[in-house]
PDB file of C-alpha atoms in Angstrom:
ATOM      1  CA  MET P   1       1.641 -19.379  -7.345  1.00 66.00           C
ATOM      2  CA  GLY P   2       3.464 -16.428  -5.854  1.00 93.00           C
ATOM      3  CA  ASN P   3       2.321 -13.298  -4.122  1.00 97.00           C
ATOM      4  CA  TYR P   4       1.815 -10.072  -6.033  1.00 98.00           C
ATOM      5  CA  SER P   5       4.957  -7.969  -6.163  1.00 98.00           C
ATOM      6  CA  GLN P   6       6.038  -4.833  -7.951  1.00 98.00           C
ATOM      7  CA  THR P   7       9.358  -3.003  -8.025  1.00 98.00           C
ATOM      8  CA  ILE P   8      10.078   0.612  -8.940  1.00 98.00           C
ATOM      9  CA  GLN P   9      13.261   2.658  -9.111  1.00 97.00           C
ATOM     10  CA  LEU P  10      13.312   6.152  -7.659  1.00 97.00           C
ATOM     11  CA  GLY P  11      15.812   8.968  -7.912  1.00 95.00           C
ATOM     12  CA  VAL P  12      15.349  10.157  -4.331  1.00 95.00           C
ATOM     13  CA  THR P  13      16.646   9.421  -0.828  1.00 95.00           C
ATOM     14  CA  LYS P  14      15.534   6.486   1.344  1.00 97.00           C
ATOM     15  CA  ASP P  15      14.053   8.816   3.948  1.00 96.00           C
ATOM     16  CA  ARG P  16      11.860  10.455   1.269  1.00 97.00           C
ATOM     17  CA  VAL P  17      10.390   7.064   0.341  1.00 98.00           C
ATOM     18  CA  PHE P  18       9.947   6.059   3.996  1.00 98.00           C
ATOM     19  CA  LYS P  19       8.126   9.318   4.768  1.00 98.00           C
ATOM     20  CA  ALA P  20       5.696   8.763   1.873  1.00 98.00           C
ATOM     21  CA  LEU P  21       4.873   5.282   3.246  1.00 98.00           C
ATOM     22  CA  THR P  22       4.460   6.365   6.862  1.00 98.00           C
ATOM     23  CA  ASP P  23       3.284   9.999   7.017  1.00 98.00           C
ATOM     24  CA  GLU P  24       1.924  10.827   3.575  1.00 98.00           C
ATOM     25  CA  ILE P  25      -0.420   8.009   2.499  1.00 98.00           C
ATOM     26  CA  PRO P  26      -3.343  10.402   1.712  1.00 98.00           C
ATOM     27  CA  PHE P  27      -1.189  12.159  -0.896  1.00 98.00           C
ATOM     28  CA  TRP P  28      -0.770   9.081  -3.108  1.00 98.00           C
ATOM     29  CA  TRP P  29      -3.227   6.298  -2.116  1.00 98.00           C
ATOM     30  CA  THR P  30      -6.538   7.761  -0.977  1.00 98.00           C
ATOM     31  CA  THR P  31      -7.540  11.041   0.613  1.00 98.00           C
ATOM     32  CA  MET P  32     -10.081   9.016   2.627  1.00 98.00           C
ATOM     33  CA  PHE P  33      -7.545   8.156   5.345  1.00 98.00           C
ATOM     34  CA  GLU P  34      -8.203   7.849   9.090  1.00 98.00           C
ATOM     35  CA  GLY P  35      -5.814   6.946  11.880  1.00 98.00           C
ATOM     36  CA  SER P  36      -2.054   6.919  12.072  1.00 98.00           C
ATOM     37  CA  SER P  37       0.613   4.980  10.173  1.00 98.00           C
ATOM     38  CA  ASN P  38       3.982   6.176  11.452  1.00 97.00           C
ATOM     39  CA  LYS P  39       4.581   3.990  14.531  1.00 97.00           C
ATOM     40  CA  LYS P  40       4.612   0.234  15.111  1.00 98.00           C
ATOM     41  CA  ASP P  41       1.160  -1.031  16.156  1.00 98.00           C
ATOM     42  CA  ASP P  42      -0.580   2.083  14.750  1.00 98.00           C
ATOM     43  CA  ARG P  43      -3.857   1.413  12.964  1.00 98.00           C
ATOM     44  CA  PHE P  44      -5.270   3.185   9.951  1.00 98.00           C
ATOM     45  CA  THR P  45      -8.249   2.863   7.648  1.00 98.00           C
ATOM     46  CA  ILE P  46      -8.247   3.699   3.972  1.00 98.00           C
ATOM     47  CA  ARG P  47     -11.457   4.034   1.984  1.00 98.00           C
ATOM     48  CA  PHE P  48     -12.250   4.138  -1.698  1.00 97.00           C
ATOM     49  CA  GLY P  49     -15.787   5.529  -1.668  1.00 96.00           C
ATOM     50  CA  ASP P  50     -18.527   3.746   0.266  1.00 95.00           C
ATOM     51  CA  LEU P  51     -17.924   0.245  -1.092  1.00 95.00           C
ATOM     52  CA  ILE P  52     -14.235  -0.425  -0.410  1.00 97.00           C
ATOM     53  CA  TYR P  53     -12.195  -0.090   2.784  1.00 98.00           C
ATOM     54  CA  LYS P  54      -9.166  -1.633   4.431  1.00 98.00           C
ATOM     55  CA  VAL P  55      -8.122  -1.497   8.101  1.00 98.00           C
ATOM     56  CA  MET P  56      -4.380  -1.956   8.578  1.00 98.00           C
ATOM     57  CA  GLN P  57      -2.066  -2.396  11.522  1.00 98.00           C
ATOM     58  CA  VAL P  58       1.554  -1.325  11.224  1.00 98.00           C
ATOM     59  CA  LYS P  59       3.457  -4.519  12.071  1.00 98.00           C
ATOM     60  CA  GLU P  60       7.002  -3.416  11.341  1.00 98.00           C
ATOM     61  CA  LEU P  61       8.820  -0.134  10.747  1.00 98.00           C
ATOM     62  CA  ASN P  62      12.550  -0.242  10.116  1.00 97.00           C
ATOM     63  CA  GLU P  63      13.491   3.334   9.444  1.00 96.00           C
ATOM     64  CA  ASN P  64      14.282   3.980   5.788  1.00 97.00           C
ATOM     65  CA  THR P  65      14.383   0.245   4.929  1.00 98.00           C
ATOM     66  CA  LYS P  66      11.068  -1.541   5.566  1.00 98.00           C
ATOM     67  CA  VAL P  67       7.359  -0.955   6.236  1.00 98.00           C
ATOM     68  CA  VAL P  68       4.936  -3.827   6.922  1.00 98.00           C
ATOM     69  CA  TRP P  69       1.149  -3.567   7.239  1.00 98.00           C
ATOM     70  CA  HIS P  70      -1.222  -6.372   8.266  1.00 98.00           C
ATOM     71  CA  VAL P  71      -4.792  -6.171   6.937  1.00 98.00           C
ATOM     72  CA  GLU P  72      -7.132  -6.643   9.902  1.00 98.00           C
ATOM     73  CA  ASP P  73     -10.404  -5.888   8.145  1.00 98.00           C
ATOM     74  CA  SER P  74     -11.411  -5.227   4.564  1.00 98.00           C
ATOM     75  CA  LEU P  75     -14.411  -5.005   2.287  1.00 98.00           C
ATOM     76  CA  ILE P  76     -14.373  -4.851  -1.507  1.00 97.00           C
ATOM     77  CA  ALA P  77     -18.128  -4.572  -2.216  1.00 97.00           C
ATOM     78  CA  LEU P  78     -17.984  -4.673  -5.993  1.00 94.00           C
ATOM     79  CA  PRO P  79     -20.729  -6.251  -8.112  1.00 92.00           C
ATOM     80  CA  GLY P  80     -19.856  -9.786  -9.171  1.00 91.00           C
ATOM     81  CA  LEU P  81     -17.176 -10.253  -6.512  1.00 95.00           C
ATOM     82  CA  LYS P  82     -18.326 -13.150  -4.303  1.00 97.00           C
ATOM     83  CA  ASN P  83     -15.556 -13.107  -1.701  1.00 96.00           C
ATOM     84  CA  GLN P  84     -15.434  -9.423  -0.732  1.00 97.00           C
ATOM     85  CA  LYS P  85     -13.152  -9.921   2.279  1.00 98.00           C
ATOM     86  CA  GLU P  86     -10.136 -11.570   0.622  1.00 97.00           C
ATOM     87  CA  TRP P  87      -7.646  -8.991   1.897  1.00 98.00           C
ATOM     88  CA  ILE P  88      -8.287  -9.878   5.560  1.00 98.00           C
ATOM     89  CA  GLY P  89      -5.201 -11.580   6.974  1.00 98.00           C
ATOM     90  CA  THR P  90      -2.923 -10.523   4.115  1.00 98.00           C
ATOM     91  CA  THR P  91       0.301  -8.588   4.657  1.00 98.00           C
ATOM     92  CA  ILE P  92       1.756  -5.716   2.640  1.00 98.00           C
ATOM     93  CA  VAL P  93       5.545  -5.397   2.712  1.00 98.00           C
ATOM     94  CA  TRP P  94       7.514  -2.428   1.362  1.00 98.00           C
ATOM     95  CA  ASP P  95      11.290  -2.938   1.096  1.00 98.00           C
ATOM     96  CA  ILE P  96      13.468   0.121   0.477  1.00 98.00           C
ATOM     97  CA  THR P  97      16.966  -0.607  -0.850  1.00 98.00           C
ATOM     98  CA  GLU P  98      19.700   1.831  -1.821  1.00 95.00           C
ATOM     99  CA  LYS P  99      21.465   1.048  -5.097  1.00 93.00           C
ATOM    100  CA  GLU P 100      24.123   2.924  -7.081  1.00 88.00           C
ATOM    101  CA  ASN P 101      21.538   4.600  -9.284  1.00 87.00           C
ATOM    102  CA  GLY P 102      18.968   5.505  -6.593  1.00 92.00           C
ATOM    103  CA  ILE P 103      16.385   3.717  -4.506  1.00 97.00           C
ATOM    104  CA  VAL P 104      14.643   0.454  -5.307  1.00 98.00           C
ATOM    105  CA  LEU P 105      11.223   0.114  -3.696  1.00 98.00           C
ATOM    106  CA  GLN P 106       9.685  -3.345  -3.716  1.00 98.00           C
ATOM    107  CA  LEU P 107       6.095  -4.033  -2.799  1.00 98.00           C
ATOM    108  CA  GLU P 108       5.038  -7.566  -1.921  1.00 98.00           C
ATOM    109  CA  HIS P 109       1.429  -8.257  -0.997  1.00 98.00           C
ATOM    110  CA  ILE P 110       1.579 -11.597   0.819  1.00 98.00           C
ATOM    111  CA  GLY P 111      -1.695 -13.429   0.291  1.00 98.00           C
ATOM    112  CA  LEU P 112      -2.621 -11.600  -2.912  1.00 98.00           C
ATOM    113  CA  SER P 113      -1.990 -14.416  -5.369  1.00 97.00           C
ATOM    114  CA  PRO P 114      -3.543 -15.452  -8.690  1.00 97.00           C
ATOM    115  CA  GLU P 115      -5.764 -18.016  -6.971  1.00 95.00           C
ATOM    116  CA  ILE P 116      -7.893 -15.408  -5.227  1.00 96.00           C
ATOM    117  CA  GLU P 117     -10.961 -13.892  -6.841  1.00 97.00           C
ATOM    118  CA  CYS P 118      -9.999 -10.205  -6.676  1.00 96.00           C
ATOM    119  CA  TYR P 119      -6.480 -10.748  -8.066  1.00 97.00           C
ATOM    120  CA  ALA P 120      -7.039  -8.991 -11.415  1.00 96.00           C
ATOM    121  CA  ILE P 121      -8.929  -6.047  -9.898  1.00 95.00           C
ATOM    122  CA  CYS P 122      -6.524  -5.709  -6.969  1.00 97.00           C
ATOM    123  CA  THR P 123      -3.344  -5.909  -9.031  1.00 97.00           C
ATOM    124  CA  ASP P 124      -4.730  -3.230 -11.380  1.00 97.00           C
ATOM    125  CA  GLY P 125      -5.324  -1.119  -8.281  1.00 97.00           C
ATOM    126  CA  TRP P 126      -1.806  -1.690  -6.992  1.00 98.00           C
ATOM    127  CA  ARG P 127      -0.304  -0.718 -10.365  1.00 98.00           C
ATOM    128  CA  GLN P 128      -2.368   2.484 -10.377  1.00 98.00           C
ATOM    129  CA  PHE P 129      -1.471   3.493  -6.821  1.00 98.00           C
ATOM    130  CA  VAL P 130       2.207   2.518  -7.035  1.00 98.00           C
ATOM    131  CA  LYS P 131       2.378   4.755 -10.110  1.00 98.00           C
ATOM    132  CA  SER P 132       0.749   7.498  -8.012  1.00 98.00           C
ATOM    133  CA  LEU P 133       3.261   6.837  -5.200  1.00 98.00           C
ATOM    134  CA  GLU P 134       6.151   7.084  -7.669  1.00 98.00           C
ATOM    135  CA  ALA P 135       4.823  10.386  -9.058  1.00 98.00           C
ATOM    136  CA  TYR P 136       4.238  11.736  -5.549  1.00 98.00           C
ATOM    137  CA  ILE P 137       7.741  10.843  -4.363  1.00 97.00           C
ATOM    138  CA  GLU P 138       9.466  12.224  -7.439  1.00 96.00           C
ATOM    139  CA  THR P 139       7.310  15.302  -8.218  1.00 97.00           C
ATOM    140  CA  GLY P 140       5.327  16.021  -5.042  1.00 97.00           C
ATOM    141  CA  LYS P 141       2.044  15.322  -6.858  1.00 98.00           C
ATOM    142  CA  GLY P 142       0.363  11.913  -6.727  1.00 98.00           C
ATOM    143  CA  GLN P 143      -3.052  10.818  -7.942  1.00 98.00           C
ATOM    144  CA  PRO P 144      -4.774   9.454  -4.840  1.00 98.00           C
ATOM    145  CA  PHE P 145      -8.376   8.290  -4.870  1.00 97.00           C
ATOM    146  CA  SER P 146     -10.669  11.079  -3.689  1.00 95.00           C
ATOM    147  CA  ASN P 147     -14.386  10.903  -3.175  1.00 83.00           C
TER     148      ASN P 147
END
C-alpha cells in the first residue's frame, strides 16, 4: 500500500506557501511549537496537548519548491493505540509546484500507510491541518491546535 498523500491548489505565490511551511507553522498546525524550522538541519517540536508530540529535523529545504522533515521522536498517547511511536522514522515531504492556475502543494507522509495502527487517526489529523494550512495561506487565519 502507498504512503498517505494529499494535494491542494492555492491561489497564491510559491514563496507564500514556502514561508508558511518554514516560518509560520504555529499559525496553522499547533501553537505548541518549539525550536526552528527554516534552515536545513533545524529541529522543532510540535505538541498537541500533553499526550501527543513530534520532534522533527529539517532534512531538505529547496526554496519555494520543497520542504522535507524527518520524524526523530514521536508519541501519540491515545487510549486504545498500542503502538504510540509509529511516526518515528517517517518522513514528511511538501512539494510546491507552480501551475497555470496557481500553486499545487502536495504532501506525502512516507511511512504513514494503511498498514500502520494510527493510519485512520493520523490521516484525519492531516486532513484537518492541511485544511487549516490552506485557510492560513489564503486568508491569513488558520485553525491550529491550541492548548
